[in-house]
Tab-separated table of C-alpha atoms in Angstrom:
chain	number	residue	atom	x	y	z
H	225	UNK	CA	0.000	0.000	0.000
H	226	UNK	CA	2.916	2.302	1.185
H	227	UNK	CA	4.286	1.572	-2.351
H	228	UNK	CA	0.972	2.176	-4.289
H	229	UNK	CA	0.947	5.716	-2.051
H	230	UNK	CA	3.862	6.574	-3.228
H	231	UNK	CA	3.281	5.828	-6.880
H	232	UNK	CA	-0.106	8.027	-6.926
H	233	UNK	CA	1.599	10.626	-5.004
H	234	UNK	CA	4.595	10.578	-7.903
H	235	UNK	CA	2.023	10.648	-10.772
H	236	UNK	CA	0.074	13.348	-9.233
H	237	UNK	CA	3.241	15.418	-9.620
H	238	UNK	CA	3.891	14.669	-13.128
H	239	UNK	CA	0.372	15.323	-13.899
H	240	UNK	CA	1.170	19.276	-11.729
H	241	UNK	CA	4.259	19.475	-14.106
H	242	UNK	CA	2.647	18.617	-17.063
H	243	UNK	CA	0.062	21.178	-16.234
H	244	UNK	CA	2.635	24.350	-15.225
H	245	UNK	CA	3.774	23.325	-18.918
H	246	UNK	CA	1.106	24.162	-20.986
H	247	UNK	CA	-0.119	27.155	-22.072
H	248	UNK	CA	-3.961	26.844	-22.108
H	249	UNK	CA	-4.468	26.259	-18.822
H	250	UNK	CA	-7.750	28.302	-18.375
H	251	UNK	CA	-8.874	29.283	-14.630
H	252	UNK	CA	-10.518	26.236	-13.118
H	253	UNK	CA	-14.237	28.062	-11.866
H	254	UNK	CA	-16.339	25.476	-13.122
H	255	UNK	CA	-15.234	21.964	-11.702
H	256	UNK	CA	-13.474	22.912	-8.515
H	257	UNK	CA	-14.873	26.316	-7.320
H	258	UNK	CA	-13.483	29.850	-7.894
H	259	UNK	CA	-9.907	30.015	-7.027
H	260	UNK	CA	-8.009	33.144	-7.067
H	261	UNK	CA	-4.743	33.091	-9.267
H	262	UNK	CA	-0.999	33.296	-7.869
H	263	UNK	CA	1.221	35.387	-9.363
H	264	UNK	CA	3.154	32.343	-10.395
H	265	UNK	CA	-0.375	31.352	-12.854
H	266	UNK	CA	-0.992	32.326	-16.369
H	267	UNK	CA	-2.393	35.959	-17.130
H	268	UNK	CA	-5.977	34.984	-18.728
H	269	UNK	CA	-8.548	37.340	-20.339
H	270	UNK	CA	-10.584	37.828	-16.713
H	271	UNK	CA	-7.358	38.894	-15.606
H	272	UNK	CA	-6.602	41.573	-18.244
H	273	UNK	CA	-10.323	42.728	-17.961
H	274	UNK	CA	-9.921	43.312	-14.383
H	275	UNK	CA	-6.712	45.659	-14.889
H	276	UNK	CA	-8.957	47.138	-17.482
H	277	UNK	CA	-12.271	47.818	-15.318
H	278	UNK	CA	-9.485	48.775	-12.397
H	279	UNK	CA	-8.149	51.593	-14.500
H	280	UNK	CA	-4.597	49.730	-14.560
H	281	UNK	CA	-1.898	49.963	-17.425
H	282	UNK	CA	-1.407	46.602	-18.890
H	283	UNK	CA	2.476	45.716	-19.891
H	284	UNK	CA	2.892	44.207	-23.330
H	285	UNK	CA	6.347	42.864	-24.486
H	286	UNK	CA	7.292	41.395	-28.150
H	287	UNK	CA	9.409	38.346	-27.079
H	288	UNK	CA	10.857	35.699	-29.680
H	289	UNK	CA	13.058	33.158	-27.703
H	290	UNK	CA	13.313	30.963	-24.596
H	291	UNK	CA	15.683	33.443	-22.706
H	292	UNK	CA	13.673	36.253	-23.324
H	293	UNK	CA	10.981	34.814	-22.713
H	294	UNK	CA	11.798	33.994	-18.900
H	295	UNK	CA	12.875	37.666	-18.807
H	296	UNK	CA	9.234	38.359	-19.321
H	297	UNK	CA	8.096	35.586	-16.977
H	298	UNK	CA	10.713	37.058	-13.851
H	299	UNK	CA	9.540	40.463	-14.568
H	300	UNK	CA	6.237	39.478	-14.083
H	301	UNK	CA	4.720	41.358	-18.068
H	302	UNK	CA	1.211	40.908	-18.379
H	303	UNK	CA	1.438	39.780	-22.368
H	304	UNK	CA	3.979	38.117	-24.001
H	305	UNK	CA	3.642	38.459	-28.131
H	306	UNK	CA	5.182	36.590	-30.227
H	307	UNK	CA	5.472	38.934	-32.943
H	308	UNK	CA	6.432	38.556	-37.141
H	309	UNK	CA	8.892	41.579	-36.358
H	310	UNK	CA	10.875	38.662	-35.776
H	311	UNK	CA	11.760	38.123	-39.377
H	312	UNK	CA	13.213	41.732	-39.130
H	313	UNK	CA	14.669	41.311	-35.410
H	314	UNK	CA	15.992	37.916	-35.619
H	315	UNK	CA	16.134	36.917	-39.222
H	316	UNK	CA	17.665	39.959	-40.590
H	317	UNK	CA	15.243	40.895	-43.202
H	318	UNK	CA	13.852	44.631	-43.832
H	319	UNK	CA	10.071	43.722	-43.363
H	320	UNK	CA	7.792	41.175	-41.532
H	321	UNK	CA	6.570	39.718	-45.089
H	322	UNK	CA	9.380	37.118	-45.167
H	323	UNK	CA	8.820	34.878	-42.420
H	324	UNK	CA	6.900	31.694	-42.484
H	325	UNK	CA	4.026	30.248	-40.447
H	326	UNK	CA	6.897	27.007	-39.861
H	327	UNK	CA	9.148	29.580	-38.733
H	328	UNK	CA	7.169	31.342	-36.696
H	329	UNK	CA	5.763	28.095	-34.343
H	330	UNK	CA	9.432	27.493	-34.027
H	331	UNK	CA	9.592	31.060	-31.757
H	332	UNK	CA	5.918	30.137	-29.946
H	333	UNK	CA	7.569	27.070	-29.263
H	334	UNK	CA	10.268	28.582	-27.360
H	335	UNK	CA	8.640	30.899	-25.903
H	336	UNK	CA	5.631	28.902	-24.397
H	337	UNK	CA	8.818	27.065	-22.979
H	338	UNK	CA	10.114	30.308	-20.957
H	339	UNK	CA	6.754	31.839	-20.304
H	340	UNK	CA	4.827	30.382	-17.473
H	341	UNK	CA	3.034	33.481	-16.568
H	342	UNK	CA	2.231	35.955	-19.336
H	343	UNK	CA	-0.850	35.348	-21.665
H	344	UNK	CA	0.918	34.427	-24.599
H	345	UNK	CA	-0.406	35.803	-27.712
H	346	UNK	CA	1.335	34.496	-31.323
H	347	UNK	CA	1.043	37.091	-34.760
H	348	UNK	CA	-0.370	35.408	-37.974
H	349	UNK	CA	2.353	36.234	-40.448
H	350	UNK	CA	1.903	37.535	-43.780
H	351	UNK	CA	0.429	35.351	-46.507
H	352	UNK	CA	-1.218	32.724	-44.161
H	353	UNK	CA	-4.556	34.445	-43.517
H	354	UNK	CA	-5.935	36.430	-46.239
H	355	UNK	CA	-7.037	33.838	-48.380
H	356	UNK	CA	-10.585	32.753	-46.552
H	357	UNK	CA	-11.709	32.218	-43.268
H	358	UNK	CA	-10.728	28.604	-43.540
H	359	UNK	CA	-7.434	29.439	-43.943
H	360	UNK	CA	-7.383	32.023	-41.153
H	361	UNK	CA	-8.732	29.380	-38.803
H	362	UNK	CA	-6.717	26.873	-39.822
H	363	UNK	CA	-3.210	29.113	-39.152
H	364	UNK	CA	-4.880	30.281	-35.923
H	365	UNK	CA	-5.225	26.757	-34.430
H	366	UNK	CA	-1.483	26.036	-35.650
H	367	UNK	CA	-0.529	28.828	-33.574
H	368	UNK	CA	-2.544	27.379	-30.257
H	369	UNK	CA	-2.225	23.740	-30.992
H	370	UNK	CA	1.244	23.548	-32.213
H	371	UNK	CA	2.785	27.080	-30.911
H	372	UNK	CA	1.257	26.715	-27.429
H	373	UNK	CA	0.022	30.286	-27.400
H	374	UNK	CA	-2.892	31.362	-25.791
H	375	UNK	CA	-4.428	33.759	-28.380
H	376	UNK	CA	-3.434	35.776	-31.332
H	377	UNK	CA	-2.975	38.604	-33.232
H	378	UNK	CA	-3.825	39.568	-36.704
H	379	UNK	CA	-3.012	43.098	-38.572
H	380	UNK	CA	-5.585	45.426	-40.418
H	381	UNK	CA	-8.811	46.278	-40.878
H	382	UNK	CA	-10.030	45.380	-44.261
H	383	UNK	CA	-13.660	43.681	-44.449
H	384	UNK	CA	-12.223	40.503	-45.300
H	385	UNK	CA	-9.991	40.813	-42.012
H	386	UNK	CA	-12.722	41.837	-39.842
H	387	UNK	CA	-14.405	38.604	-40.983
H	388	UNK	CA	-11.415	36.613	-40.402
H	389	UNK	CA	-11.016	37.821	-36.907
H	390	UNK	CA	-14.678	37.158	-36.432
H	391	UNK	CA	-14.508	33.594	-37.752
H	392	UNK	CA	-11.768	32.707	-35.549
H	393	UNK	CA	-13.268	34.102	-32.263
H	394	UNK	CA	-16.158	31.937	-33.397
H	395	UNK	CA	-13.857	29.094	-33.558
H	396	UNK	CA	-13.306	29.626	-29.824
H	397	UNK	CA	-9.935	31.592	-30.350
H	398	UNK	CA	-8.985	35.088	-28.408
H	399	UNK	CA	-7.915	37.476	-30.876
H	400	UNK	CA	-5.717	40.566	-30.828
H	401	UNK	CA	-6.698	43.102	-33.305
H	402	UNK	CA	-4.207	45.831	-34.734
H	403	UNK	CA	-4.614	49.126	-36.762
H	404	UNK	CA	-2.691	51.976	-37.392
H	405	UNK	CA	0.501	51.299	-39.013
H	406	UNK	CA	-0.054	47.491	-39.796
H	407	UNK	CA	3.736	46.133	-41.386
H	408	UNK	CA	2.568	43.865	-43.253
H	409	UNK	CA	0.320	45.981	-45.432
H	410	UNK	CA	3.512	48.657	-46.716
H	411	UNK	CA	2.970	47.725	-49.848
H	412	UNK	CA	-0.093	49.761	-49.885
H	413	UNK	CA	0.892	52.112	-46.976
H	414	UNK	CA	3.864	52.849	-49.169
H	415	UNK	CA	6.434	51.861	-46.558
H	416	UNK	CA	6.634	52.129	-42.503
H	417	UNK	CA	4.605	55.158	-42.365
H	418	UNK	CA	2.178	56.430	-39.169
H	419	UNK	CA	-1.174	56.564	-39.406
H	420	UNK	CA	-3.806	58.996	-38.476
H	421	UNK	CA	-2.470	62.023	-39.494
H	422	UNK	CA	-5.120	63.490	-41.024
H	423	UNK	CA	-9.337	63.870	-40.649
H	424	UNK	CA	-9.810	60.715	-42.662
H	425	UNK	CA	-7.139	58.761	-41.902
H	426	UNK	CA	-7.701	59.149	-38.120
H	427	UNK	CA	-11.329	58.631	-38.061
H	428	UNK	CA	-10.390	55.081	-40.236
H	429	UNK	CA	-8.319	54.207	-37.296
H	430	UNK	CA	-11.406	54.425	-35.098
H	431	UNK	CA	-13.705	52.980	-37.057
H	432	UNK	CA	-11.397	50.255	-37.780
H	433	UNK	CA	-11.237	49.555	-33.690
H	434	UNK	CA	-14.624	49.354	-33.280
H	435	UNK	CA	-15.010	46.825	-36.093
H	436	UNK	CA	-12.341	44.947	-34.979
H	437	UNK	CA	-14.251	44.998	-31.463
H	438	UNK	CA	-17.223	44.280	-32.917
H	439	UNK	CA	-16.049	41.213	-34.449
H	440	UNK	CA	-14.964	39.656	-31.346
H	441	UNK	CA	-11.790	40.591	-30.306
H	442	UNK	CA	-10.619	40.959	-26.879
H	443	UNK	CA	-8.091	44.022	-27.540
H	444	UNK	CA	-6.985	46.679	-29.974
H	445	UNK	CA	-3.001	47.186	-30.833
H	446	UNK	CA	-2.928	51.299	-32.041
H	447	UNK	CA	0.587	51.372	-33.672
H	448	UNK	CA	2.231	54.657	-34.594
H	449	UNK	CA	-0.910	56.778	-34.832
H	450	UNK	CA	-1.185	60.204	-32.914
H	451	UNK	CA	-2.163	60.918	-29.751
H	452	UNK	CA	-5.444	62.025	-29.766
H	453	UNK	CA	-6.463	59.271	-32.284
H	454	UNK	CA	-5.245	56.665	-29.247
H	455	UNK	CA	-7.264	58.412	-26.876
H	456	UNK	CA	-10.387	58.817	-28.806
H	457	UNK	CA	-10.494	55.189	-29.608
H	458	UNK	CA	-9.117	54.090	-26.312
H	459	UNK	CA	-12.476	56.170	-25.322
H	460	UNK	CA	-14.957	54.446	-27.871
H	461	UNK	CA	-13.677	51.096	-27.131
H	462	UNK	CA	-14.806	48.767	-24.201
H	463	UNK	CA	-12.195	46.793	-24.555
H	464	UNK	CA	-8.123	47.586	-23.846
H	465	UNK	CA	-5.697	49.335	-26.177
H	466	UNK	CA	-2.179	48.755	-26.435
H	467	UNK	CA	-0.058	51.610	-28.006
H	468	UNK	CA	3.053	51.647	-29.737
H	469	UNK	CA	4.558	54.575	-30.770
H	470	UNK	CA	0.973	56.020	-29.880
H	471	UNK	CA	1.155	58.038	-26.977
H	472	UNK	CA	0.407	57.503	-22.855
H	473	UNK	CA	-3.774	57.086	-23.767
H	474	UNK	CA	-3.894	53.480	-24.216
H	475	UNK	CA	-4.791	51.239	-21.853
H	476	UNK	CA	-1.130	49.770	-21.995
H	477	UNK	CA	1.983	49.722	-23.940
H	478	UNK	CA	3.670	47.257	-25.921
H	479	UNK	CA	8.174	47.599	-26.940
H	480	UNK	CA	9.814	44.789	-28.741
H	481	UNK	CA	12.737	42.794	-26.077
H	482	UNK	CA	15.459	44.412	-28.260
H	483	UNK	CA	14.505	47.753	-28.756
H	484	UNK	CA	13.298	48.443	-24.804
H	485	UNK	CA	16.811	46.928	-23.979
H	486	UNK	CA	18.893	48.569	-26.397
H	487	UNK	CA	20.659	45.475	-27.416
H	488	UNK	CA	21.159	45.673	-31.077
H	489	UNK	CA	23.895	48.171	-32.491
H	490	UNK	CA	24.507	46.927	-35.959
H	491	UNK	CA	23.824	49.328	-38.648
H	492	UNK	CA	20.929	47.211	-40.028
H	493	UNK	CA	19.314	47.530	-36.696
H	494	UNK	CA	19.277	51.279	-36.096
H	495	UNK	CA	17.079	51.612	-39.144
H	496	UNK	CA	14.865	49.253	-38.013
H	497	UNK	CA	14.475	50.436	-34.556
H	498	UNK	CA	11.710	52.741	-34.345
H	499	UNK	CA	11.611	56.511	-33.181
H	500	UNK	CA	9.177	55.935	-30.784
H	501	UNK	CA	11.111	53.456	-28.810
H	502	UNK	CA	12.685	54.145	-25.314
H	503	UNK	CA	15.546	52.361	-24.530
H	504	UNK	CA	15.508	51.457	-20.689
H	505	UNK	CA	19.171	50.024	-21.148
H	506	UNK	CA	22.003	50.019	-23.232
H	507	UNK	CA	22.710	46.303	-23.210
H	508	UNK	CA	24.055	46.346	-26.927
H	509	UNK	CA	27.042	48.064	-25.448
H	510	UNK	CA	27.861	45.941	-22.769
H	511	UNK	CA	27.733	42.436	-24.914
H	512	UNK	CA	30.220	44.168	-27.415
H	513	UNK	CA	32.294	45.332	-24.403
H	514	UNK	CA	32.126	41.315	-23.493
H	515	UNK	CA	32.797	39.857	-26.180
H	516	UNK	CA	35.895	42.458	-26.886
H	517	UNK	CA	37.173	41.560	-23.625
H	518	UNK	CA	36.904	37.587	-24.565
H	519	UNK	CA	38.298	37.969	-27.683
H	520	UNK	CA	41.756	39.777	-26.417
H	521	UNK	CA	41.598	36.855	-23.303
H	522	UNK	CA	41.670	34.048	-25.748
H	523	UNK	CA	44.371	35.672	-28.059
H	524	UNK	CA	46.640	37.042	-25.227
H	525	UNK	CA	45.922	33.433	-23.959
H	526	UNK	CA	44.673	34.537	-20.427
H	527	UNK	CA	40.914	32.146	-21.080
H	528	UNK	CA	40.826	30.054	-19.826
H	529	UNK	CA	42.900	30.428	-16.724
H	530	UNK	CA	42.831	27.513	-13.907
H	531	UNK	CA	39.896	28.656	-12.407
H	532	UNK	CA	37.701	28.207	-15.798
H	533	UNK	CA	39.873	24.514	-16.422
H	534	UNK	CA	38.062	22.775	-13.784
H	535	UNK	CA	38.563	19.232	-14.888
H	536	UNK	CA	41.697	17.364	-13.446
H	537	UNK	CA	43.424	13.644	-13.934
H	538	UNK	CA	45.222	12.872	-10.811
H	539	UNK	CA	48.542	12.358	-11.248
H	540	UNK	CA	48.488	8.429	-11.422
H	541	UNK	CA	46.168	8.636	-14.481
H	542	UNK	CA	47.989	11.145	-16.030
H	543	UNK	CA	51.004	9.100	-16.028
H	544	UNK	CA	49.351	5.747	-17.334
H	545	UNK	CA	48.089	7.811	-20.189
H	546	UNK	CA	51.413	9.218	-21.020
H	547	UNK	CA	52.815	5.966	-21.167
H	548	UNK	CA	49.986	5.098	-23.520
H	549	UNK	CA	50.472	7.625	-25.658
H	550	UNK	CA	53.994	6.910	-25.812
H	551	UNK	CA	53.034	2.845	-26.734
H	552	UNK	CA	51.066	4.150	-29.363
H	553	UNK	CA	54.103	6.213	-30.584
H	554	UNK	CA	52.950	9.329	-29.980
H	555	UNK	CA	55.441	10.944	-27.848
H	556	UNK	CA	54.732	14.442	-28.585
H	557	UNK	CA	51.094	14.091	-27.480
H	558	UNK	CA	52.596	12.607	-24.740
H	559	UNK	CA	54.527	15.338	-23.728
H	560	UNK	CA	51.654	18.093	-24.061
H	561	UNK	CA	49.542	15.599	-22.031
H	562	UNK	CA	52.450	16.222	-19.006
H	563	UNK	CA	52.707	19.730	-19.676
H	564	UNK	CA	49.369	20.053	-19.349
H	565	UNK	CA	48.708	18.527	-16.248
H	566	UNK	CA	51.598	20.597	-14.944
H	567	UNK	CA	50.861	24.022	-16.098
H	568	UNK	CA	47.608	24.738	-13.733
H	569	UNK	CA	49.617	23.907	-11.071
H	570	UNK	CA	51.874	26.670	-11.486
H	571	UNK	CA	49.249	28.770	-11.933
H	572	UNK	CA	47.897	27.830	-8.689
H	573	UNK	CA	51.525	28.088	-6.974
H	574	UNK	CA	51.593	31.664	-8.625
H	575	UNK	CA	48.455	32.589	-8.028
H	576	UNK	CA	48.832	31.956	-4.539
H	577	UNK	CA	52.713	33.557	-4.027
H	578	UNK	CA	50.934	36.510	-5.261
H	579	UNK	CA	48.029	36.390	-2.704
């Protein structure tokens, strides 16, 4: 019995592990009573309402990897998106358009692995939606089933869009919205350019919101439009806004990893990162200050010192295998093997002489 005990108790905890794992995890009100969420839970929609209702910012970061992703997770973001800027980000290219829907569950992937705690939201890249709602739905349940996102997030405002994002909510899918600058439409925009400027344009921008809510979706991304726009449809929605590069009237923000941390330097990068973007760090400098510093270590010959050789043969092996070496004819090898064994010791000895 003590043995079967243990064995449920053991398979209860895989089953708790299994569960802290995946993504759609929704809060559990039905079958075992309301229970309030820890900090340590996923973020759901009820959640995000509730900050909403309350008045409170929510915090929106564009994560595409495992590390970042547990970034997010420590610093306790409300959403985590998995945007298509990663083709431009990660991939190198000079617009969103390039990246695949294969590609792109790759970096949901990873970071559903690193994200316990932020709702995880997962963009539908360019060319995998537009087609019909069946194909929408389709992508969208790729990015749940086999990204392990929680929602996602698709760009414009077009009728056939609004319809898309309508189908898939129907499907049972949360869906982002986004308007303003959308990326993946500069062929027609004519290239990154912000939206809103004008009587018509701005009013399109609200209009567009309201659609969007009206078909369903559970927030509104306003990208690069101006102020007042933000606040006028932050005002006509009921649901949240999330600005970028649209002023402090949303009802919360949204910076890609990179950008916010200032970690990308290379030429290709500064005309990528927007205007809009503060950078809260400058942690581009200090990894090429790092790897600088490693690269005159190795070729001064400094790394790795004894404290980064951690590995030893004590001196009864080392021996054998010298004489093995030396069996096998290999006397030089041999002698490196003996120099080798001797050299962190007179590190040590000088190490310590100058202590």
């Amino acid at each position: 019995m003590a043995f079967l005990h243990k064995l449920s108790k053991a398979s209860s905890l895989a089953s708790a592990s299994l569960i802290r794992h995946l993504s759609n995890v929704p809060e559990n009100t039905v079958y075992g009573g309301p229970k309030p969420q820890t900090p340590n839970q996923r973020v759901t929609l009820n959640q995000l309402r509730q900050k909403y209702n309350k008045g409170e910012p929510i915090t929106m970061v564009t994560a595409y990897d495992y590390p970042s992703a547990v970034h997010l997770d420590t610093a306790g973001i409300d959403i985590c998106l998995v945007g298509d800027s990663a083709s431009m980000v990660v991939h190198g290219h000079d617009t969103t358009l390039p990246i695949t829907l294969d590609e792109m569950l790759v970096h949901c992937r990873a970071v559903a692995r690193g994200a316990k705690r932020p709702l995880l939201v997962g963009d539908l890249p360019f060319g995998t939606y537009e087609t019909s709602t069946s194909q929408a739905v389709d992508t969208a349940v790729r990015i749940l089933k086999e990204g392990g996102m929680d929602a996602i997030k698709l760009e414009g405002g077009s009728p056939s869009r609004i319809t898309a994002a309508k189908a898939i909510v129907e499907a049972g899918i949360a869906v982002i919205g986004h308007v303003g600058l959308t990326p993946q439409a500069i062929s027609v925009l004519g290239g990154f350019r912000p939206q809103g400027k004008n009587v018509a344009s701005a009013v399109k921008v609200v209009e567009t919101a309201m659609a969007l809510q009206e078909a369903g979706c559970f927030s509104v991304v306003l990208e690069c439009v101006p102020a007042p726009v933000a606040a006028a449809a932050t005002s006509a929605l009921q649901i949240p806004t999330i600005g970028i590069g649209a002023g402090p009237f949303c009802s919360g923000q949204v910076l890609v990893y990179h950008d916010l941390l200032g970690m990308l330097q290379h030429p290709h990068h500064a005309k990528v990162t927007p205007k809009f973007c503060k950078q809260f760090a400058r942690v581009g400098d200090i990894i090429n200050k790092a790897l600088l510093e490693y690269k005159e270590e190795v070729t001064n010959g400094s790394f790795p010192g004894p404290s980064h050789t951690p590995y030893r043969m004590n001196p009864k092996d080392v021996n054998g295998f010298s004489k093995e070496l030396q069996r096998l004819g290999l006397d030089d090898a041999a002698s490196a093997a003996n120099e080798a064994a001797i050299e962190p010791e007179k590190m040590n000895m000088v190490n310590t002489g100058s202590n």
